[in-house]
Coordinates of N, CA and C in Angstrom, one line a residue:
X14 N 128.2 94.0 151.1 CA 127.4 94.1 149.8 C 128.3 94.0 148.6
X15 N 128.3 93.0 147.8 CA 128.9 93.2 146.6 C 128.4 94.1 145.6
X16 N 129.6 94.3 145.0 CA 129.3 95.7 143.6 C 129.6 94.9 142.2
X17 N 129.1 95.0 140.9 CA 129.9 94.9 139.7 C 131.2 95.0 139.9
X18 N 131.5 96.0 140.6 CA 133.2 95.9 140.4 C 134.2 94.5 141.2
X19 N 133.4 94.4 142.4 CA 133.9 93.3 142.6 C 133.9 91.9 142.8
X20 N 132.4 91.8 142.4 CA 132.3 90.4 141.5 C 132.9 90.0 140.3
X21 N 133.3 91.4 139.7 CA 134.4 91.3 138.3 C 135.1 92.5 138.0
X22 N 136.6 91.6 138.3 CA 137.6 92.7 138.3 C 137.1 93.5 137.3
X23 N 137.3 93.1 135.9 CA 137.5 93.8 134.6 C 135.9 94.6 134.6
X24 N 135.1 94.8 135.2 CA 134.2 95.8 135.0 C 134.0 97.0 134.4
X25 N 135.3 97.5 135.0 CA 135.4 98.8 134.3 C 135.5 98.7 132.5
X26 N 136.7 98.4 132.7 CA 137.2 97.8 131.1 C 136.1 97.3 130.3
X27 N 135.4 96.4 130.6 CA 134.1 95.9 130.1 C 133.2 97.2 129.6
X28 N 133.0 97.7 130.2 CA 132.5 99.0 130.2 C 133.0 100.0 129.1
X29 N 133.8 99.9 129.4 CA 134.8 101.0 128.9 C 134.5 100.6 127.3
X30 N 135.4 99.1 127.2 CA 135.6 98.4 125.4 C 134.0 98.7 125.0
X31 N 132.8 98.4 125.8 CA 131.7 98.4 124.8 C 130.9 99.5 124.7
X32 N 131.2 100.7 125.4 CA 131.0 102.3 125.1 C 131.7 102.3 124.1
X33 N 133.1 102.6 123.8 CA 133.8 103.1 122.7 C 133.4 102.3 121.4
X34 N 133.0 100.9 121.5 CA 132.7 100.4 120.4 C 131.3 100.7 119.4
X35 N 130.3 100.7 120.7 CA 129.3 101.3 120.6 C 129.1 103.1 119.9
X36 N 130.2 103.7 120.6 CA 130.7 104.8 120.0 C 131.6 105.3 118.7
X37 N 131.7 104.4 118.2 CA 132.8 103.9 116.8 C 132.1 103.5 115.7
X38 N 131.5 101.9 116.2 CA 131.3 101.0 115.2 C 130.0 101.4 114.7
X39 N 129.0 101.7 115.5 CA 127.5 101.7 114.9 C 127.5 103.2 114.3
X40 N 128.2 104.6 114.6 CA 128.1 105.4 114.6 C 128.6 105.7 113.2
X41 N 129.7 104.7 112.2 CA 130.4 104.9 111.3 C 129.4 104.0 110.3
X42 N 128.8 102.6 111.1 CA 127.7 102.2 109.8 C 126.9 103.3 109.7
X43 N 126.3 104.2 110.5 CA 125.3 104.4 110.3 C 125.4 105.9 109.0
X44 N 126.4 106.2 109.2 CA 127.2 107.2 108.5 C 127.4 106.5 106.7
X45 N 127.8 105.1 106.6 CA 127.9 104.6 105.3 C 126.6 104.3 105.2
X46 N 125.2 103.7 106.0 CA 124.3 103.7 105.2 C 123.7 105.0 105.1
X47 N 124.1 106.2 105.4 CA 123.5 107.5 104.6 C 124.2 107.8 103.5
X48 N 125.1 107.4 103.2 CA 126.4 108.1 102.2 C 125.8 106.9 101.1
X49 N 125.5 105.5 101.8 CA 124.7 104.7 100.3 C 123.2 105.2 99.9
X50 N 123.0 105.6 101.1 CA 121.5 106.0 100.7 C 121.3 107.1 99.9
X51 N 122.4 108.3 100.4 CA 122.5 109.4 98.9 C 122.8 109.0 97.8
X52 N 123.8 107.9 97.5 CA 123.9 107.6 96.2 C 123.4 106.6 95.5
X53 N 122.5 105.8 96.2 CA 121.6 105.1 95.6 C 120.1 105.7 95.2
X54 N 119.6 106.4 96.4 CA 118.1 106.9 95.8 C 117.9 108.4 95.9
X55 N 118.9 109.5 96.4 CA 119.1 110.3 95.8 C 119.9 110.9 95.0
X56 N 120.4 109.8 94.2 CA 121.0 109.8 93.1 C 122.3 110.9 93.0
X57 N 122.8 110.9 94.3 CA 123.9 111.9 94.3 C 124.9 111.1 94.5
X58 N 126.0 112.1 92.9 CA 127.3 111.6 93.3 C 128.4 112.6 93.4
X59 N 128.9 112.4 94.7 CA 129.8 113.3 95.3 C 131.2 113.1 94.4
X60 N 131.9 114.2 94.4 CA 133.3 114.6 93.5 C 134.2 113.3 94.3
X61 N 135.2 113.0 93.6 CA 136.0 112.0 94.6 C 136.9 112.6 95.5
X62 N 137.1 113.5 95.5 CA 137.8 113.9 96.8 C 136.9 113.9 98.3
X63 N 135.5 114.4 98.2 CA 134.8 113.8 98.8 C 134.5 112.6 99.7
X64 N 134.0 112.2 98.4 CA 134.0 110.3 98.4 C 134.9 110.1 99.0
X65 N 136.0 110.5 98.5 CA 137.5 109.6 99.1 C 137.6 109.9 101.0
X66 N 137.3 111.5 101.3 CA 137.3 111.5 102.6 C 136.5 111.0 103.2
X67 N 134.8 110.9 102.4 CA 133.7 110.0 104.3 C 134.6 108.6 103.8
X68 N 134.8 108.4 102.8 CA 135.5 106.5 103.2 C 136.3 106.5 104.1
X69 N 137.1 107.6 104.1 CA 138.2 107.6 105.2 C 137.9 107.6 106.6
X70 N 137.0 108.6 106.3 CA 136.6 108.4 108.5 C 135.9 107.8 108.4
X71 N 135.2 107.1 107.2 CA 133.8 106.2 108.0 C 134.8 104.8 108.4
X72 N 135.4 104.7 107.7 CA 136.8 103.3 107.8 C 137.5 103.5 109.2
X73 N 138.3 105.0 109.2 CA 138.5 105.2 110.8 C 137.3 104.5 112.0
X74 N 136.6 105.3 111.7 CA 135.6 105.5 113.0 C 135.3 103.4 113.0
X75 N 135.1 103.1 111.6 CA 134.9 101.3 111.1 C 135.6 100.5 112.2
X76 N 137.4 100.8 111.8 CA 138.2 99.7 112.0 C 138.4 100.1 113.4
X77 N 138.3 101.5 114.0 CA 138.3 101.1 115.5 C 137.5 100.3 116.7
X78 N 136.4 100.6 115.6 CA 135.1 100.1 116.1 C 135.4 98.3 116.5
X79 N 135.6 97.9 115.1 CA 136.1 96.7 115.0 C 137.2 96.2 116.1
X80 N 138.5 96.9 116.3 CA 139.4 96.7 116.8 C 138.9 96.1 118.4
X81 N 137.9 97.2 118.5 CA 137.7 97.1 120.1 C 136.9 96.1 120.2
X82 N 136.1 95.5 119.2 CA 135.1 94.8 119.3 C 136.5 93.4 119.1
X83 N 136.9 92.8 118.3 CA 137.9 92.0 118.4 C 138.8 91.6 119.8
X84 N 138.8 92.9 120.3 CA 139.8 92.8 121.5 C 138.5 92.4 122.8
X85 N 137.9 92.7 123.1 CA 136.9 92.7 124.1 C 136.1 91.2 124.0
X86 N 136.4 90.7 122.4 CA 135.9 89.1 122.7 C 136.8 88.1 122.4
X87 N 137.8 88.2 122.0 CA 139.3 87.5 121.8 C 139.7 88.0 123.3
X88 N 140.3 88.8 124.0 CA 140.8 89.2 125.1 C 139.9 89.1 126.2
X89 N 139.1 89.8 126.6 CA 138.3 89.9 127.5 C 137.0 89.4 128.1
X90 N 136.7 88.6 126.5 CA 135.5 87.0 126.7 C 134.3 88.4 126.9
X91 N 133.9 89.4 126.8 CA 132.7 89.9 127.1 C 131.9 89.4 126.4
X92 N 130.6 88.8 126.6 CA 129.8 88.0 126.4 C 128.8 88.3 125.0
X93 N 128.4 89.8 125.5 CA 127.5 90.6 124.4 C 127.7 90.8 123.6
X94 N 129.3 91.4 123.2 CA 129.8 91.2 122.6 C 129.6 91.0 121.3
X95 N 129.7 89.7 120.8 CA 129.4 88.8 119.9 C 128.0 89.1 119.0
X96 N 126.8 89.6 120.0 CA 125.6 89.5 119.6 C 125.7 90.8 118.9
X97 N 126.6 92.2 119.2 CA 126.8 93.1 118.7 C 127.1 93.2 117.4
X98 N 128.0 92.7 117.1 CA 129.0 92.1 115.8 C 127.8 91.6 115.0
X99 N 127.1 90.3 115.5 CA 126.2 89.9 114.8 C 125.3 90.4 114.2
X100 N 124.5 91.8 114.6 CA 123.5 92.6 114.6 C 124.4 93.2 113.6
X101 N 125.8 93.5 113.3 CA 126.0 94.9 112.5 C 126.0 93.9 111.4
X102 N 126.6 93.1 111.4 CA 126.5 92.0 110.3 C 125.7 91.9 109.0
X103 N 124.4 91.4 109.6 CA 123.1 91.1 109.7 C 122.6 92.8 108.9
X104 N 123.1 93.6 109.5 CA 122.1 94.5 109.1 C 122.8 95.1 107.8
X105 N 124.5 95.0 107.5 CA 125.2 95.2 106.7 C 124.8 94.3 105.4
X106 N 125.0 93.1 105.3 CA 124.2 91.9 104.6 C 122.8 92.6 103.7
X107 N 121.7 93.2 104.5 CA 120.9 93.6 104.3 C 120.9 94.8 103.4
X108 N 121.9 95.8 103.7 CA 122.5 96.7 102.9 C 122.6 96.7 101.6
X109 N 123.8 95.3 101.7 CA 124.5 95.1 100.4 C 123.3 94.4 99.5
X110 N 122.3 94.0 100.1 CA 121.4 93.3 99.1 C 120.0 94.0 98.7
X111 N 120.0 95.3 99.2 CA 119.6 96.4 98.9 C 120.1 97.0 98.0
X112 N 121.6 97.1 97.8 CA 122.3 97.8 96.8 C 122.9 96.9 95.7
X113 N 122.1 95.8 95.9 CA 122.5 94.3 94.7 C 120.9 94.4 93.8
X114 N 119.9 94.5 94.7 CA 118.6 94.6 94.0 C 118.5 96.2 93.2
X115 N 118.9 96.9 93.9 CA 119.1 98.3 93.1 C 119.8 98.0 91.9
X116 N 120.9 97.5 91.6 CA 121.6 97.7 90.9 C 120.8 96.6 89.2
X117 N 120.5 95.7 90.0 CA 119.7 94.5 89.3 C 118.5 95.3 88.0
X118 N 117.9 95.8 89.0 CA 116.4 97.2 88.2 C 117.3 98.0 87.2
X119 N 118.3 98.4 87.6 CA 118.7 99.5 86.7 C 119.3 99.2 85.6
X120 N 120.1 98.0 85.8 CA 120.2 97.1 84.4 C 119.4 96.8 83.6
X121 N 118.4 95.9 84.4 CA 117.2 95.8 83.2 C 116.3 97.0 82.7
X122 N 116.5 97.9 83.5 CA 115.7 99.3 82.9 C 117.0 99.9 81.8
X123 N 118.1 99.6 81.6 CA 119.1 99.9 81.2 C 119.3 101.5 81.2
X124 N 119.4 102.1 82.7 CA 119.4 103.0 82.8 C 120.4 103.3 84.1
X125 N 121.7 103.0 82.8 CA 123.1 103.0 84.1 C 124.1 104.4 83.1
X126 N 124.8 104.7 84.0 CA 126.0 105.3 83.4 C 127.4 104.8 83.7
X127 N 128.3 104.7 83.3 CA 129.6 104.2 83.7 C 129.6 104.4 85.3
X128 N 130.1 106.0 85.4 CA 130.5 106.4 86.8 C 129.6 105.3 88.2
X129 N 128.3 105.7 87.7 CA 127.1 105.0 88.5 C 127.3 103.7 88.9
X130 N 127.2 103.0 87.7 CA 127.6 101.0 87.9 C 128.6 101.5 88.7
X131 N 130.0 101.9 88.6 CA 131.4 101.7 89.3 C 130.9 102.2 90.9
X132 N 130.8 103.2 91.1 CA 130.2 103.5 91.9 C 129.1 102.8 93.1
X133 N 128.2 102.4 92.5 CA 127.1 101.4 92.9 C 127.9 100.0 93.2
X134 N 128.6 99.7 92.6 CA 129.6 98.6 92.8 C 130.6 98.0 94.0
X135 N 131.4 99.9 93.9 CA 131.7 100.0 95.2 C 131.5 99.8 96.2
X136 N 130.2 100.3 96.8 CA 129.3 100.4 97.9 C 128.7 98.8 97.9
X137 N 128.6 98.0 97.2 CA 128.4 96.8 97.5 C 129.4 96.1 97.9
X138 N 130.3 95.9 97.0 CA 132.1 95.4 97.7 C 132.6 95.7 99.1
X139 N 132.1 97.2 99.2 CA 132.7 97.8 100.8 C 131.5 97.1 101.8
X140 N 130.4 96.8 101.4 CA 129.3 96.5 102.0 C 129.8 94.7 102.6
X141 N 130.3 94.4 101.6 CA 130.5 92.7 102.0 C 132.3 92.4 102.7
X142 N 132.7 93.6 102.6 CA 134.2 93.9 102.9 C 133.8 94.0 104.6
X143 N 132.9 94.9 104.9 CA 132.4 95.4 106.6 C 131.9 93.8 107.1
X144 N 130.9 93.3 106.3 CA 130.0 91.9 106.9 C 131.2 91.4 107.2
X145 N 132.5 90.6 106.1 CA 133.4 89.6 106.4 C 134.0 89.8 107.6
X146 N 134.5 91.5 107.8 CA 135.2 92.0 109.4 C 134.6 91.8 110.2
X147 N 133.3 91.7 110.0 CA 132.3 91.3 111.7 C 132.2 90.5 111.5
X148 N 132.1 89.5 110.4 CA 131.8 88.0 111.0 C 133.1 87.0 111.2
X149 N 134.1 88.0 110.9 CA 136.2 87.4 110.8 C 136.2 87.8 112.9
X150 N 135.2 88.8 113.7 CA 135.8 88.7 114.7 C 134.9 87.8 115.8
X151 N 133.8 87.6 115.3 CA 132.7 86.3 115.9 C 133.9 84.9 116.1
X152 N 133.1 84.7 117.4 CA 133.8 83.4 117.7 C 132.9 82.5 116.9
X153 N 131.5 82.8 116.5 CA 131.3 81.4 115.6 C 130.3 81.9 114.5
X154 N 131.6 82.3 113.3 CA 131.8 82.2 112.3 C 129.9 82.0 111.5
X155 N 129.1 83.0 110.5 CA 128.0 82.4 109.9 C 128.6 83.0 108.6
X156 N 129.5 82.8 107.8 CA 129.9 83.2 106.4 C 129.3 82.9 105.9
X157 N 129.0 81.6 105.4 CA 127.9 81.1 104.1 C 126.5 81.4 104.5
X158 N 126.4 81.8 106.0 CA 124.8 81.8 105.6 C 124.5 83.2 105.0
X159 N 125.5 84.5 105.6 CA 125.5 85.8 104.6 C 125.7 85.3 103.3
X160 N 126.1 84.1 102.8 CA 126.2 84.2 101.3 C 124.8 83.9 100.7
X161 N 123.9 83.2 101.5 CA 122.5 82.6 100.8 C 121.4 83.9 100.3
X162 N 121.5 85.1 101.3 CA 120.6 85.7 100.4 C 121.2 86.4 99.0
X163 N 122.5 86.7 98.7 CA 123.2 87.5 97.6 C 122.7 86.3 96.9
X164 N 123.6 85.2 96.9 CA 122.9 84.3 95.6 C 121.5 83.7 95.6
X165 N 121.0 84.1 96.2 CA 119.0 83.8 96.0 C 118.9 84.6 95.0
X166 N 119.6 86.2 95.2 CA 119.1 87.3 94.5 C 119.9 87.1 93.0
X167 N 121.0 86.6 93.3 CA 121.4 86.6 92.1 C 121.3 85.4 90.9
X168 N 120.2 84.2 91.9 CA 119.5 83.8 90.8 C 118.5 83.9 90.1
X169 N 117.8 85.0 91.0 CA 116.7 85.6 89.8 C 117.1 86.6 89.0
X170 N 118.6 86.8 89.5 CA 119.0 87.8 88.2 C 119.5 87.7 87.1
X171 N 120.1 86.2 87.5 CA 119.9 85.2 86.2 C 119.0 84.9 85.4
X172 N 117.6 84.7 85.8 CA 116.6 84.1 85.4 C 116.3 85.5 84.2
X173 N 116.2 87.2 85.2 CA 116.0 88.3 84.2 C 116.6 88.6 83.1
X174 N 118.1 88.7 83.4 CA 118.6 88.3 82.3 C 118.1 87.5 81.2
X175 N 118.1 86.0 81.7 CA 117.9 85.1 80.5 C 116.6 85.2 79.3
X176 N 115.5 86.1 80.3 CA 114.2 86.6 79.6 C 114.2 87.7 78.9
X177 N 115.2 88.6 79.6 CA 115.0 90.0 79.3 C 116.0 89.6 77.8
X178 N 117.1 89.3 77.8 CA 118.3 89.2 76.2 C 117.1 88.5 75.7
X179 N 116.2 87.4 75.8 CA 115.9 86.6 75.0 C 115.0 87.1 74.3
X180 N 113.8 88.0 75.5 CA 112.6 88.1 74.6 C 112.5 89.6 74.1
X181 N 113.1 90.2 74.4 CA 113.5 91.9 74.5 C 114.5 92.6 74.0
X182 N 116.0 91.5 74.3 CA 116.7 92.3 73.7 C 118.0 93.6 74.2
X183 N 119.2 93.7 73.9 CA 119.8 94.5 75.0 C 119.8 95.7 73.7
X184 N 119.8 97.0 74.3 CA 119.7 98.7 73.5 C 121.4 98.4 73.5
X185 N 122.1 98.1 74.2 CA 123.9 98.5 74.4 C 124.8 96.9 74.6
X186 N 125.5 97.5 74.3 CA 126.4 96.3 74.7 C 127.0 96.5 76.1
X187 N 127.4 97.7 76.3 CA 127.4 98.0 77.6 C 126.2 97.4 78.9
X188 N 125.0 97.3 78.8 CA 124.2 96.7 79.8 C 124.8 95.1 79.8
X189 N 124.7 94.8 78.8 CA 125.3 93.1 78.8 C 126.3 92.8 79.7
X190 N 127.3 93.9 79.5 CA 128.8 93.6 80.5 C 128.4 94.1 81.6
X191 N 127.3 95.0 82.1 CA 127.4 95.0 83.6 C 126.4 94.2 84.2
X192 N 125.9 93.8 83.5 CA 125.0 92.2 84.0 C 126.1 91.4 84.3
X193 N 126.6 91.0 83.4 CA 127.7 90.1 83.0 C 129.1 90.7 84.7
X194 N 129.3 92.0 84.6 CA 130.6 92.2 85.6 C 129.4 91.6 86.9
X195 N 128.0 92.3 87.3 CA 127.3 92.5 88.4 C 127.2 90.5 88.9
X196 N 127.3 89.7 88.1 CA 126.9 88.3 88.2 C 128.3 87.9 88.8
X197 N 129.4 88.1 87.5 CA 130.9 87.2 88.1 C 131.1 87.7 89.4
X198 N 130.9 89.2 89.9 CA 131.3 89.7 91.0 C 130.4 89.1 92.5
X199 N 129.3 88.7 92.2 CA 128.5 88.4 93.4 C 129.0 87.0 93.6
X200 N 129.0 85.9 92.2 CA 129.7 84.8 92.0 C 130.7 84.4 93.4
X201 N 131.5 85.5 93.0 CA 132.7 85.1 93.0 C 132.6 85.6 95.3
X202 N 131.6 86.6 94.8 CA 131.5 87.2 96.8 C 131.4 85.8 97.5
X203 N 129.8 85.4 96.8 CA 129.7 83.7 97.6 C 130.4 83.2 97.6
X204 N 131.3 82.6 96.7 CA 132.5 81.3 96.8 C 133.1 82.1 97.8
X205 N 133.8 83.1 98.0 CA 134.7 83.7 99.1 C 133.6 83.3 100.6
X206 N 132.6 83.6 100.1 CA 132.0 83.5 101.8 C 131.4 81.9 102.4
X207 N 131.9 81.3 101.2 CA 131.2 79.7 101.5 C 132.7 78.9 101.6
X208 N 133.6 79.7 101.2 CA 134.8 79.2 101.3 C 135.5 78.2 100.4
X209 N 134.8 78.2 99.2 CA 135.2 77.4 98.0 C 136.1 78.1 97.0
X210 N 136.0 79.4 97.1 CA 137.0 80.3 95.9 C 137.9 79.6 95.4
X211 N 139.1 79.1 96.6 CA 140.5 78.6 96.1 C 139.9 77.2 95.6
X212 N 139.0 76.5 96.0 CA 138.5 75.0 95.2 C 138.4 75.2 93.9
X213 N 137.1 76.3 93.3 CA 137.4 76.6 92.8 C 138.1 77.1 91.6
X214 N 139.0 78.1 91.8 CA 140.2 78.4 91.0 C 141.2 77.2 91.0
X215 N 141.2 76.5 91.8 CA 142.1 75.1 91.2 C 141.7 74.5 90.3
X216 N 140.2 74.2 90.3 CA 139.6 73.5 89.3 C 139.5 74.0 88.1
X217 N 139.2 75.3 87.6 CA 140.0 76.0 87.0 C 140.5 75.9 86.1
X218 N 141.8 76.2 87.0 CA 143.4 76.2 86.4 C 143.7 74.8 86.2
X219 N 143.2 73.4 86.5 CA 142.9 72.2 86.3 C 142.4 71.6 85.2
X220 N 141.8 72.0 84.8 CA 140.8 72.1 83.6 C 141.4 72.7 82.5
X221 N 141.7 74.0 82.7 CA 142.3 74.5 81.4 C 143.8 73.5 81.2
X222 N 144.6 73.7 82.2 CA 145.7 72.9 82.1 C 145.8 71.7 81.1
X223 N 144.8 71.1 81.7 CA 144.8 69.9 81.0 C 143.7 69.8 79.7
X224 N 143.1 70.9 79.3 CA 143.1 71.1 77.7 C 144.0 72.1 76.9
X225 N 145.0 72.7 77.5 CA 145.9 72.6 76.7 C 147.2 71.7 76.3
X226 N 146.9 71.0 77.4 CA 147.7 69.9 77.7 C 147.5 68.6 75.8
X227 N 146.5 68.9 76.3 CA 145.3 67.7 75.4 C 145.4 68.5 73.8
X228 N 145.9 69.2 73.5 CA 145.5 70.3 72.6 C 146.9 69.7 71.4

């Protein structure tokens, strides 16, 4: 009678990489989406020494997570694998565009404070910092399509903008620039995730070049 184990050597190991990962990786998302969820809608903001330590083990507990997940499908071909990665992906994506639409409302309600935007910012950055690492260990790659829902959202946050300054009016100059930071920064996420950034910035530095060139 054959067993798992010996229809496939690596059984054990198989085993082994997707417990620990399972034990790592989902256990440390699930830790940063509480730690976003206190500071986005229960409006708590922890001292930075704090802050500074869950980033630290939630990043620990992250990048091993990751590691093993990397190793078990680069190394070891485990099949599932992949759908794992994809799931955390997928559900991080969703996160970050939770904490892009949050951030969107509180602009136009212009009811930010420095600490807050920077803060709120963070948690979006780290949010698309985690998607890139799971989708950098997929054998087949969906970058741009995580890019399509950020810029859906951040074209109607264009559109509020353009109504809100026009027919309404900004109380601060301050809301203006974190419209203005909250836009260049998603901008600039897409082009990274569609893979045009460096096209981009050539064209650019192309353009200005050659009007001061012209000048």
């Amino acid at each position: 009678m054959r067993t798992p184990q010996s229809s496939n050597p690596h059984f054990v190991q198989h085993i082994s990489i997707t417990a620990i990962t399972l034990m790592t990786l989902y256990p440390a998302m699930l830790a940063g989406a509480f730690v976003g969820y206190q500071i986005l809608f229960l409006g708590q903001r922890p001292p930075l020494n704090e802050f500074t330590a869950e980033l630290i083990t939630i990043g620990l507990g992250f990048m091993a997570g990751v590691g093993c997940l990397s190793y078990g499908i680069d190394r070891l071909h485990i099949p599932y694998l992949p759908f794992l990665a994809r799931v955390g992906a997928v559900l991080t994506i969703s996160g970050g565009v939770i904490i892009q639409a949050k951030m969107i409302s509180k602009l136009l309600l212009e009811n930010y404070t420095f600490g807050k935007f920077v803060l709120h910012l963070t948690l979006l950055l780290l949010s698309c910092f985690v998607v890139a690492l799971l989708d950098h260990v997929h054998p087949r790659p969906m970058r741009a399509q995580y890019a399509i829902p950020i810029l859906i959202l951040e074209v109607i946050h264009l559109n509020i903008m353009v109504i809100h300054y026009v027919l309404i009016g900004a109380k601060s100059p301050a809301t203006v620039l974190g419209d203005l930071t909250l836009f260049t920064t998603i901008i600039t996420l897409a082009l990274a995730f569609l893979g045009q950034s460096r096209r981009v910035v050539n064209l650019l530095a192309y353009k200005l070049t050659k009007t001061l060139v012209e000048m």
